[in-house]
PDB file of C-alpha atoms in Angstrom:
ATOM      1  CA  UNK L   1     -28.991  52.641 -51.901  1.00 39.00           C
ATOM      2  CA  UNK L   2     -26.526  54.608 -54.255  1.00 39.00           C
ATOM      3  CA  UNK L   3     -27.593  54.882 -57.829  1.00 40.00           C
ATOM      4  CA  UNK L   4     -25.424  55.984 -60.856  1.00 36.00           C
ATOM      5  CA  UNK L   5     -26.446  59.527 -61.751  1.00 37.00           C
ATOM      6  CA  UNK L   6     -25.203  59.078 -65.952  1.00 35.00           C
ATOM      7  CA  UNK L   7     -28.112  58.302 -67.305  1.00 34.00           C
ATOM      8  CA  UNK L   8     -30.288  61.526 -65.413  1.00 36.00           C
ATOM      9  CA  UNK L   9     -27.363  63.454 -66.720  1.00 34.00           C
ATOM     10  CA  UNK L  10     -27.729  62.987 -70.236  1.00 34.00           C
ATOM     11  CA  UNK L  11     -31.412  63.995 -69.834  1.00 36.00           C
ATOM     12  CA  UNK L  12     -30.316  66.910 -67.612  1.00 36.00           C
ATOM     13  CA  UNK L  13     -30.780  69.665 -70.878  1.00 39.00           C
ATOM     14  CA  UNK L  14     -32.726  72.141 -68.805  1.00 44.00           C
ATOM     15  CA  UNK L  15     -33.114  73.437 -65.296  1.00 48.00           C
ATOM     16  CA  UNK L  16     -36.564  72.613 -65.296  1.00 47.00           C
ATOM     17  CA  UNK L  17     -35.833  68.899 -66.704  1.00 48.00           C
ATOM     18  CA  UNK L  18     -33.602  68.650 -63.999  1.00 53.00           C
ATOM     19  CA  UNK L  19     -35.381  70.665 -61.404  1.00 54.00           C
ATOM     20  CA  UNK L  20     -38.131  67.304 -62.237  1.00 55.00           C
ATOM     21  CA  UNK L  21     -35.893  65.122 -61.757  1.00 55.00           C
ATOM     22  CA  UNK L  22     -34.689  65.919 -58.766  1.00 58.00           C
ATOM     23  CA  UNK L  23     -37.997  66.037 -57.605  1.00 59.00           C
ATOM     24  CA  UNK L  24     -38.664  62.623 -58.419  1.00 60.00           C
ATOM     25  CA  UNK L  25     -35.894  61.115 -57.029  1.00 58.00           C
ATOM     26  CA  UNK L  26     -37.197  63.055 -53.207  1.00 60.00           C
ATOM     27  CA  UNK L  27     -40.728  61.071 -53.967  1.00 59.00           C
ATOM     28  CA  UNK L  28     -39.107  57.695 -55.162  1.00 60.00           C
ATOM     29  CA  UNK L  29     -36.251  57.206 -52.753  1.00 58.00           C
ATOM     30  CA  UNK L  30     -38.527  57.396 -49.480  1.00 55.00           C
ATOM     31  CA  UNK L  31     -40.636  54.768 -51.055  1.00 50.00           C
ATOM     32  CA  UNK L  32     -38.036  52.312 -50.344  1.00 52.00           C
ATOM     33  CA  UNK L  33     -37.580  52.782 -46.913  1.00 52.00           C
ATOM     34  CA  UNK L  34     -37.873  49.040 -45.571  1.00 49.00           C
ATOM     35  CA  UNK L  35     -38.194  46.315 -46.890  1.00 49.00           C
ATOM     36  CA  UNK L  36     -41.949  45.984 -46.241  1.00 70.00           C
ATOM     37  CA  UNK L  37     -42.500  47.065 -49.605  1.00 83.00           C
ATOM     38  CA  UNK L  38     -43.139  44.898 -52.654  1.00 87.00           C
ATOM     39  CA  UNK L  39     -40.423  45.406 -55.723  1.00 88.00           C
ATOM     40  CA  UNK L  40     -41.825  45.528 -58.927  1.00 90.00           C
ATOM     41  CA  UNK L  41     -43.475  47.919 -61.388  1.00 90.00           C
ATOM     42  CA  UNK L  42     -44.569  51.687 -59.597  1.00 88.00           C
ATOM     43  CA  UNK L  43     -46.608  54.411 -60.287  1.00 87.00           C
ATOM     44  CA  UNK L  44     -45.687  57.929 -58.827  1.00 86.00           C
ATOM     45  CA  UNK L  45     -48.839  60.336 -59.310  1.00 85.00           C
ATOM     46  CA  UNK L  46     -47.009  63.744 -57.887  1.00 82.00           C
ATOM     47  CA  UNK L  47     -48.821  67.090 -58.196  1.00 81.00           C
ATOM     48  CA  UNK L  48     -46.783  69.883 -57.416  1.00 79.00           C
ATOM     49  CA  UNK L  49     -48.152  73.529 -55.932  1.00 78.00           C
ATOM     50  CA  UNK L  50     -46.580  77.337 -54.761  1.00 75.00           C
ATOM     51  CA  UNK L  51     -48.565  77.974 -51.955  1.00 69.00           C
ATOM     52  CA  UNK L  52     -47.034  81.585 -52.193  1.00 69.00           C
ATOM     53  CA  UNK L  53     -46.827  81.642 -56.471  1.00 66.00           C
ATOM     54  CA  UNK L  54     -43.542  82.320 -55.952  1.00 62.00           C
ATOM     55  CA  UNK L  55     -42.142  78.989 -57.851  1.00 62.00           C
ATOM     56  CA  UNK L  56     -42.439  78.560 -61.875  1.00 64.00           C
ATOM     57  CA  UNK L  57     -42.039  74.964 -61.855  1.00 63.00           C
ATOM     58  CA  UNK L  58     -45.668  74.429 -61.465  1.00 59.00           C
ATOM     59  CA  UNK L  59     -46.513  76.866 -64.323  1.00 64.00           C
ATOM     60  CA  UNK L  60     -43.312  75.207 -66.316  1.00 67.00           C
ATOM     61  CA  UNK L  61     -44.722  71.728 -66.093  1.00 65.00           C
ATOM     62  CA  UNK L  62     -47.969  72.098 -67.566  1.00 64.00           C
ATOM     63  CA  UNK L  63     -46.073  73.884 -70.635  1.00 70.00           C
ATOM     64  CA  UNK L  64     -43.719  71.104 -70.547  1.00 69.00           C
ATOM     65  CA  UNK L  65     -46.254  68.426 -70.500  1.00 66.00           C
ATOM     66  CA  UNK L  66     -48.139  69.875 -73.299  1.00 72.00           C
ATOM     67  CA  UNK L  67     -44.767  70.021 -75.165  1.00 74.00           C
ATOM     68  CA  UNK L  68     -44.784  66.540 -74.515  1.00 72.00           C
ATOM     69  CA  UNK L  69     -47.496  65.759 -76.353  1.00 75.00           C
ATOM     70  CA  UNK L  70     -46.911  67.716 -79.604  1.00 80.00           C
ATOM     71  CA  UNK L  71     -42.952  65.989 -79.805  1.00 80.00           C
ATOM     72  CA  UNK L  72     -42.525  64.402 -82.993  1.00 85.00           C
ATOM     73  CA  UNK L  73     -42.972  61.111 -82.360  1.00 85.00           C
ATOM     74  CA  UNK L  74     -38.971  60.195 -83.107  1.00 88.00           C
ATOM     75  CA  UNK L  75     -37.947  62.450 -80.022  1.00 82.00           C
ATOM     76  CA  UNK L  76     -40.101  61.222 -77.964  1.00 78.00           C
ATOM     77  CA  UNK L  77     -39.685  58.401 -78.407  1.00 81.00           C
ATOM     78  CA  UNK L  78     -35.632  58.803 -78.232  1.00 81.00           C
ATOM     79  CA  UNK L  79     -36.522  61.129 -75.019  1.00 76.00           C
ATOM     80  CA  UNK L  80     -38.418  57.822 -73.807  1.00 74.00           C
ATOM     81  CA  UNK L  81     -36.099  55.277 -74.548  1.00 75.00           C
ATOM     82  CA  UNK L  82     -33.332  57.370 -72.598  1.00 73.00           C
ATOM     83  CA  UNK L  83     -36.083  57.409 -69.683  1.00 70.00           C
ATOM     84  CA  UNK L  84     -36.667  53.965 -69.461  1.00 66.00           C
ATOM     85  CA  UNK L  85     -32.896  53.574 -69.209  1.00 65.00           C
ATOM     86  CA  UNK L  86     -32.854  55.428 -66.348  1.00 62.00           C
ATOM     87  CA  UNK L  87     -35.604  53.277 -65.143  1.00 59.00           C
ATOM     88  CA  UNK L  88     -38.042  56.156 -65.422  1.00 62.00           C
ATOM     89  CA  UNK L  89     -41.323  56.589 -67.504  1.00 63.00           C
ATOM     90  CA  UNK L  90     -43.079  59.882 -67.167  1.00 64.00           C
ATOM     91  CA  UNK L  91     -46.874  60.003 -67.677  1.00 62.00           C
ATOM     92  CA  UNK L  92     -48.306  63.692 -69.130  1.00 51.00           C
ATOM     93  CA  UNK L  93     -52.349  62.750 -68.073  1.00 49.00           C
ATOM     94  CA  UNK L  94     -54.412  63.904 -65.467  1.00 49.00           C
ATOM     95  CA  UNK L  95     -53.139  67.082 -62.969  1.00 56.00           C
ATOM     96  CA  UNK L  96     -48.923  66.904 -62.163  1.00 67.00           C
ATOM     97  CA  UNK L  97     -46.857  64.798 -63.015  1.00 73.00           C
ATOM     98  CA  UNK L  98     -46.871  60.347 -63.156  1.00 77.00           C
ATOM     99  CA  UNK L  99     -43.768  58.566 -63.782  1.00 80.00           C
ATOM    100  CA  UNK L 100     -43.451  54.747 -63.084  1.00 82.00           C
ATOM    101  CA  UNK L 101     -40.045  53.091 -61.635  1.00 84.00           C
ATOM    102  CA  UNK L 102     -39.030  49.376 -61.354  1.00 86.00           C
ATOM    103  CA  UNK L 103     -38.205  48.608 -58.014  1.00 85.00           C
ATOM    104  CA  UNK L 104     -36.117  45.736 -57.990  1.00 83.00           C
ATOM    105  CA  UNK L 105     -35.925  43.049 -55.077  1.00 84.00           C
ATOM    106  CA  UNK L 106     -32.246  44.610 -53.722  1.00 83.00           C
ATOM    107  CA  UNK L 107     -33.917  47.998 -53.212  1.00 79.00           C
ATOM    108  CA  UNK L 108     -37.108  46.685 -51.403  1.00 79.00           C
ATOM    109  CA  UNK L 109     -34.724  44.980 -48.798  1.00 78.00           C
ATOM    110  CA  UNK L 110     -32.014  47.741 -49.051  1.00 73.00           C
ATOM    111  CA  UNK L 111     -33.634  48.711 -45.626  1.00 62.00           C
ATOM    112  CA  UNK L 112     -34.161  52.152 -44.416  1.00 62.00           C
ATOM    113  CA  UNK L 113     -33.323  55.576 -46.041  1.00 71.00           C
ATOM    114  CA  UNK L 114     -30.459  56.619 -43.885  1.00 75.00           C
ATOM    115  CA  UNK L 115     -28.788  59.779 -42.610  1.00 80.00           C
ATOM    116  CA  UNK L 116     -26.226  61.225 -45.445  1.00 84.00           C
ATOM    117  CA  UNK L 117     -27.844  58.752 -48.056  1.00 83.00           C
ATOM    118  CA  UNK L 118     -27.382  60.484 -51.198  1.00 82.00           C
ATOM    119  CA  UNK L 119     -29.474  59.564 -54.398  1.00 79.00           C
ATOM    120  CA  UNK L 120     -28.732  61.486 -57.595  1.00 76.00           C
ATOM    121  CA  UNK L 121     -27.888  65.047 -56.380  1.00 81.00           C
ATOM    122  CA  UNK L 122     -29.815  64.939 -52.899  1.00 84.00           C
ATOM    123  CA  UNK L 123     -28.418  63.868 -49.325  1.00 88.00           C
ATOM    124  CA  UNK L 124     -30.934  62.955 -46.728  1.00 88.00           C
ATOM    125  CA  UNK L 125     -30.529  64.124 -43.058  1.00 94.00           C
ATOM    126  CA  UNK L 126     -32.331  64.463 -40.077  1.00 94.00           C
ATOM    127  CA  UNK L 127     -34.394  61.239 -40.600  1.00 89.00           C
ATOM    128  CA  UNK L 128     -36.686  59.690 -38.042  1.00 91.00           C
ATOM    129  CA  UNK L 129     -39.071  56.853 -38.012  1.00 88.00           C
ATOM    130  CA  UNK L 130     -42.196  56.737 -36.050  1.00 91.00           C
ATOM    131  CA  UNK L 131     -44.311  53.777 -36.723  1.00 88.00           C
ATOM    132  CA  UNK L 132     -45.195  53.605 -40.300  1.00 87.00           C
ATOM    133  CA  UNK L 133     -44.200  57.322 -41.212  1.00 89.00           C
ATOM    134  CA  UNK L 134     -40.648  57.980 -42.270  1.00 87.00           C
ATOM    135  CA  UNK L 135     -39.707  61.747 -42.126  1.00 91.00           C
ATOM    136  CA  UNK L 136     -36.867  63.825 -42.701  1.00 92.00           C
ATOM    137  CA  UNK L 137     -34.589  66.613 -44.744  1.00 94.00           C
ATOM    138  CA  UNK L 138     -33.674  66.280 -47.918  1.00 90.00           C
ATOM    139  CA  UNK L 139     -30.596  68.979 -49.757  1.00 91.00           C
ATOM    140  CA  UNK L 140     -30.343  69.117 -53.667  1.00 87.00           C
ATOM    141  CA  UNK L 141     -27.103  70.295 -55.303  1.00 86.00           C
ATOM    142  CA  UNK L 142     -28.069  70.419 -59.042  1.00 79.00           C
ATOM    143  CA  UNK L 143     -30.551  72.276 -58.537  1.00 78.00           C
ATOM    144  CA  UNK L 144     -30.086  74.110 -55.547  1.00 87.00           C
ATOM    145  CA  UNK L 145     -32.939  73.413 -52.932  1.00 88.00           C
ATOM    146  CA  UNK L 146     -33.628  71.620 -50.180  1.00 92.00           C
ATOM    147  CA  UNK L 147     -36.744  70.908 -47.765  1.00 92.00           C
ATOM    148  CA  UNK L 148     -38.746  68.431 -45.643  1.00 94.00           C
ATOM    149  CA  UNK L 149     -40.289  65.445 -46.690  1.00 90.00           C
ATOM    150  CA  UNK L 150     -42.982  63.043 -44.798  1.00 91.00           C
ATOM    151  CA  UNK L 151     -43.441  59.384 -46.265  1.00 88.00           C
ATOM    152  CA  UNK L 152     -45.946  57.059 -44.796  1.00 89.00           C
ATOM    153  CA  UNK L 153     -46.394  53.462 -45.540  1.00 88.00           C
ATOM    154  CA  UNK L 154     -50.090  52.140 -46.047  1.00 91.00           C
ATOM    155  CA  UNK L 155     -49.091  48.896 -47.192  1.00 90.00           C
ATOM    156  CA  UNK L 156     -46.833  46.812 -49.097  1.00 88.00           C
ATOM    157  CA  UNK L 157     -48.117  48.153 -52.076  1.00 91.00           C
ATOM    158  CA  UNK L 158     -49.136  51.655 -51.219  1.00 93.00           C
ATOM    159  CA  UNK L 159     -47.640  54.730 -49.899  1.00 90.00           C
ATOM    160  CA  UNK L 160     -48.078  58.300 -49.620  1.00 91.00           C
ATOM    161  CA  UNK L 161     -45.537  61.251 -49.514  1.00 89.00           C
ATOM    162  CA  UNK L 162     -45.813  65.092 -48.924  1.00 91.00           C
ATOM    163  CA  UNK L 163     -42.445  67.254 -49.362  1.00 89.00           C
ATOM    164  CA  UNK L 164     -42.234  71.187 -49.321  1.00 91.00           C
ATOM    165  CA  UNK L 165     -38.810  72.657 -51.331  1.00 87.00           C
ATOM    166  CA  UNK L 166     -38.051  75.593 -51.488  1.00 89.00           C
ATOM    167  CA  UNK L 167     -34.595  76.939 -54.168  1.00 85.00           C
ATOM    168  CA  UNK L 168     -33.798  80.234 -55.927  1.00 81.00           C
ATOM    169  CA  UNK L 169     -34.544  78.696 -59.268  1.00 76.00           C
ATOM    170  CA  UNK L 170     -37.774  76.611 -57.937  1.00 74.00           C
ATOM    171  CA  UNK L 171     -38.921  79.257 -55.697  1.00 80.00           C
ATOM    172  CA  UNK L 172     -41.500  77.495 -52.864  1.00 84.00           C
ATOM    173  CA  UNK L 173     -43.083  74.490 -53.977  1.00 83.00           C
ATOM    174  CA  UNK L 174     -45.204  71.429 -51.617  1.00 86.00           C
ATOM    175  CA  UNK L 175     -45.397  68.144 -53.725  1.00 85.00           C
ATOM    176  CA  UNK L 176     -47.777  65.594 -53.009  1.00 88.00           C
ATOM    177  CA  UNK L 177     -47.108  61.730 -54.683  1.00 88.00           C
ATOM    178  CA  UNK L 178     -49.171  58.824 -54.272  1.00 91.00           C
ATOM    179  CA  UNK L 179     -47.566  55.494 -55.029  1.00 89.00           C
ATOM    180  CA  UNK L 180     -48.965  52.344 -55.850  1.00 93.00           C
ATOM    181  CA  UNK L 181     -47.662  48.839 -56.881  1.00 94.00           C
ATOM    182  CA  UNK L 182     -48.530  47.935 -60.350  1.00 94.00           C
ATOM    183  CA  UNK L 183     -47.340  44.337 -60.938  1.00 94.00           C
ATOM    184  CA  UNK L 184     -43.841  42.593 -61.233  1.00 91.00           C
ATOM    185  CA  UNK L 185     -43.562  43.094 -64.546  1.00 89.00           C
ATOM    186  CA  UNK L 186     -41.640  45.910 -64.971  1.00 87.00           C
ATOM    187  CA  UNK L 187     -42.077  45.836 -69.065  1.00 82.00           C
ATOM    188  CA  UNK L 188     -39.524  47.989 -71.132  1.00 77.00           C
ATOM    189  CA  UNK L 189     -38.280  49.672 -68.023  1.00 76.00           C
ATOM    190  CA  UNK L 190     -34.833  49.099 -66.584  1.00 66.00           C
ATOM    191  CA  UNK L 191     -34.076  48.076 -63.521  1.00 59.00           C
ATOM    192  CA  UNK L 192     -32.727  50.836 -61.211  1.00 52.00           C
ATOM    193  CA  UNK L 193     -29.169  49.762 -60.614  1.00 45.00           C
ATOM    194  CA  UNK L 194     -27.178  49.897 -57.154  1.00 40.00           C
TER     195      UNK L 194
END
């Protein structure tokens, strides 16, 4: 499942933007691993950590979230609208970070993540299935990182995965996303194009 990368470009204004973005792609993209999950509206719940303090992102997201909040309403809700293009809406409540993505029917029978899969700026390798878990490597470009990520299936509407990256601009970070079917109505959100 290859998706266009233009519209996370145009919201690509910071490292930090993009550093999220990124991220969110490595928690989204495992979530369609077969089609045994349901397409349809998604929440992501991530919370993001640096076991060793040695990554800014954390620290960066919290200021960037309450940023969020204090936008004047016209850019965010211009920063929204080019979001939702992308098929993204990020959330600012609660600890880390919740975004929700339509999943349309093509991606929940794309079939399994594959070795050399690339979505956005990340290539998978190294991936294995063992009964419901999916696990494997995942290598950023823009930015630079790369780590291990372990996805595991609880249902056709429920899944759980746990990645640790680790880049010179993101420093050592483990990320933690919970992801739950909402409902088939995906709302304002695009649908994530092949």
């Amino acid at each position: 499942m290859h998706h266009s990368t233009a519209p996370h470009t145009r919201l690509r204004r910071t490292p930090l933007l993009g550093a999220l973005l990124s991220l969110a792609l490595i928690a989204v993209c495992p979530a369609v691993l077969a089609n045994e999950i349901e397409p349809g509206l998604w929440e992501f719940r991530t919370k993001m950590d640096s076991p060793d303090g040695s990554s800014p992102v954390a620290a960066q997201m919290a200021q960037m979230q309450e940023q969020l909040k204090n936008l004047p309403p016209e850019v965010r809700k211009m920063m929204e609208q080019q979001m939702a293009g992308a098929g993204v809406a990020l959330g600012t409540g609660g600890e880390g970070m919740s975004f929700r993505v339509c999943i349309t029917p093509e991606d929940a029978k794309a079939g399994p993540i594959r070795e050399g899969q690339q979505e956005g700026e990340c290539v998978y390798s190294r991936v294995q299935q063992k009964g419901n878990t999916w696990s494997g490597r995942v290598t950023c470009s823009e930015p630079q990182m790369q780590g291990d990520f372990t996805t595991t299936l609880h249902s056709p509407s429920h899944h759980t995965t746990e990645a640790r990256m680790q880049g010179q601009s993101i420093g050592t970070m483990t990320m933690q996303t919970e992801s739950r079917r909402l409902g088939n109505d995906c709302g304002k959100l695009s649908r994530r194009g092949r």
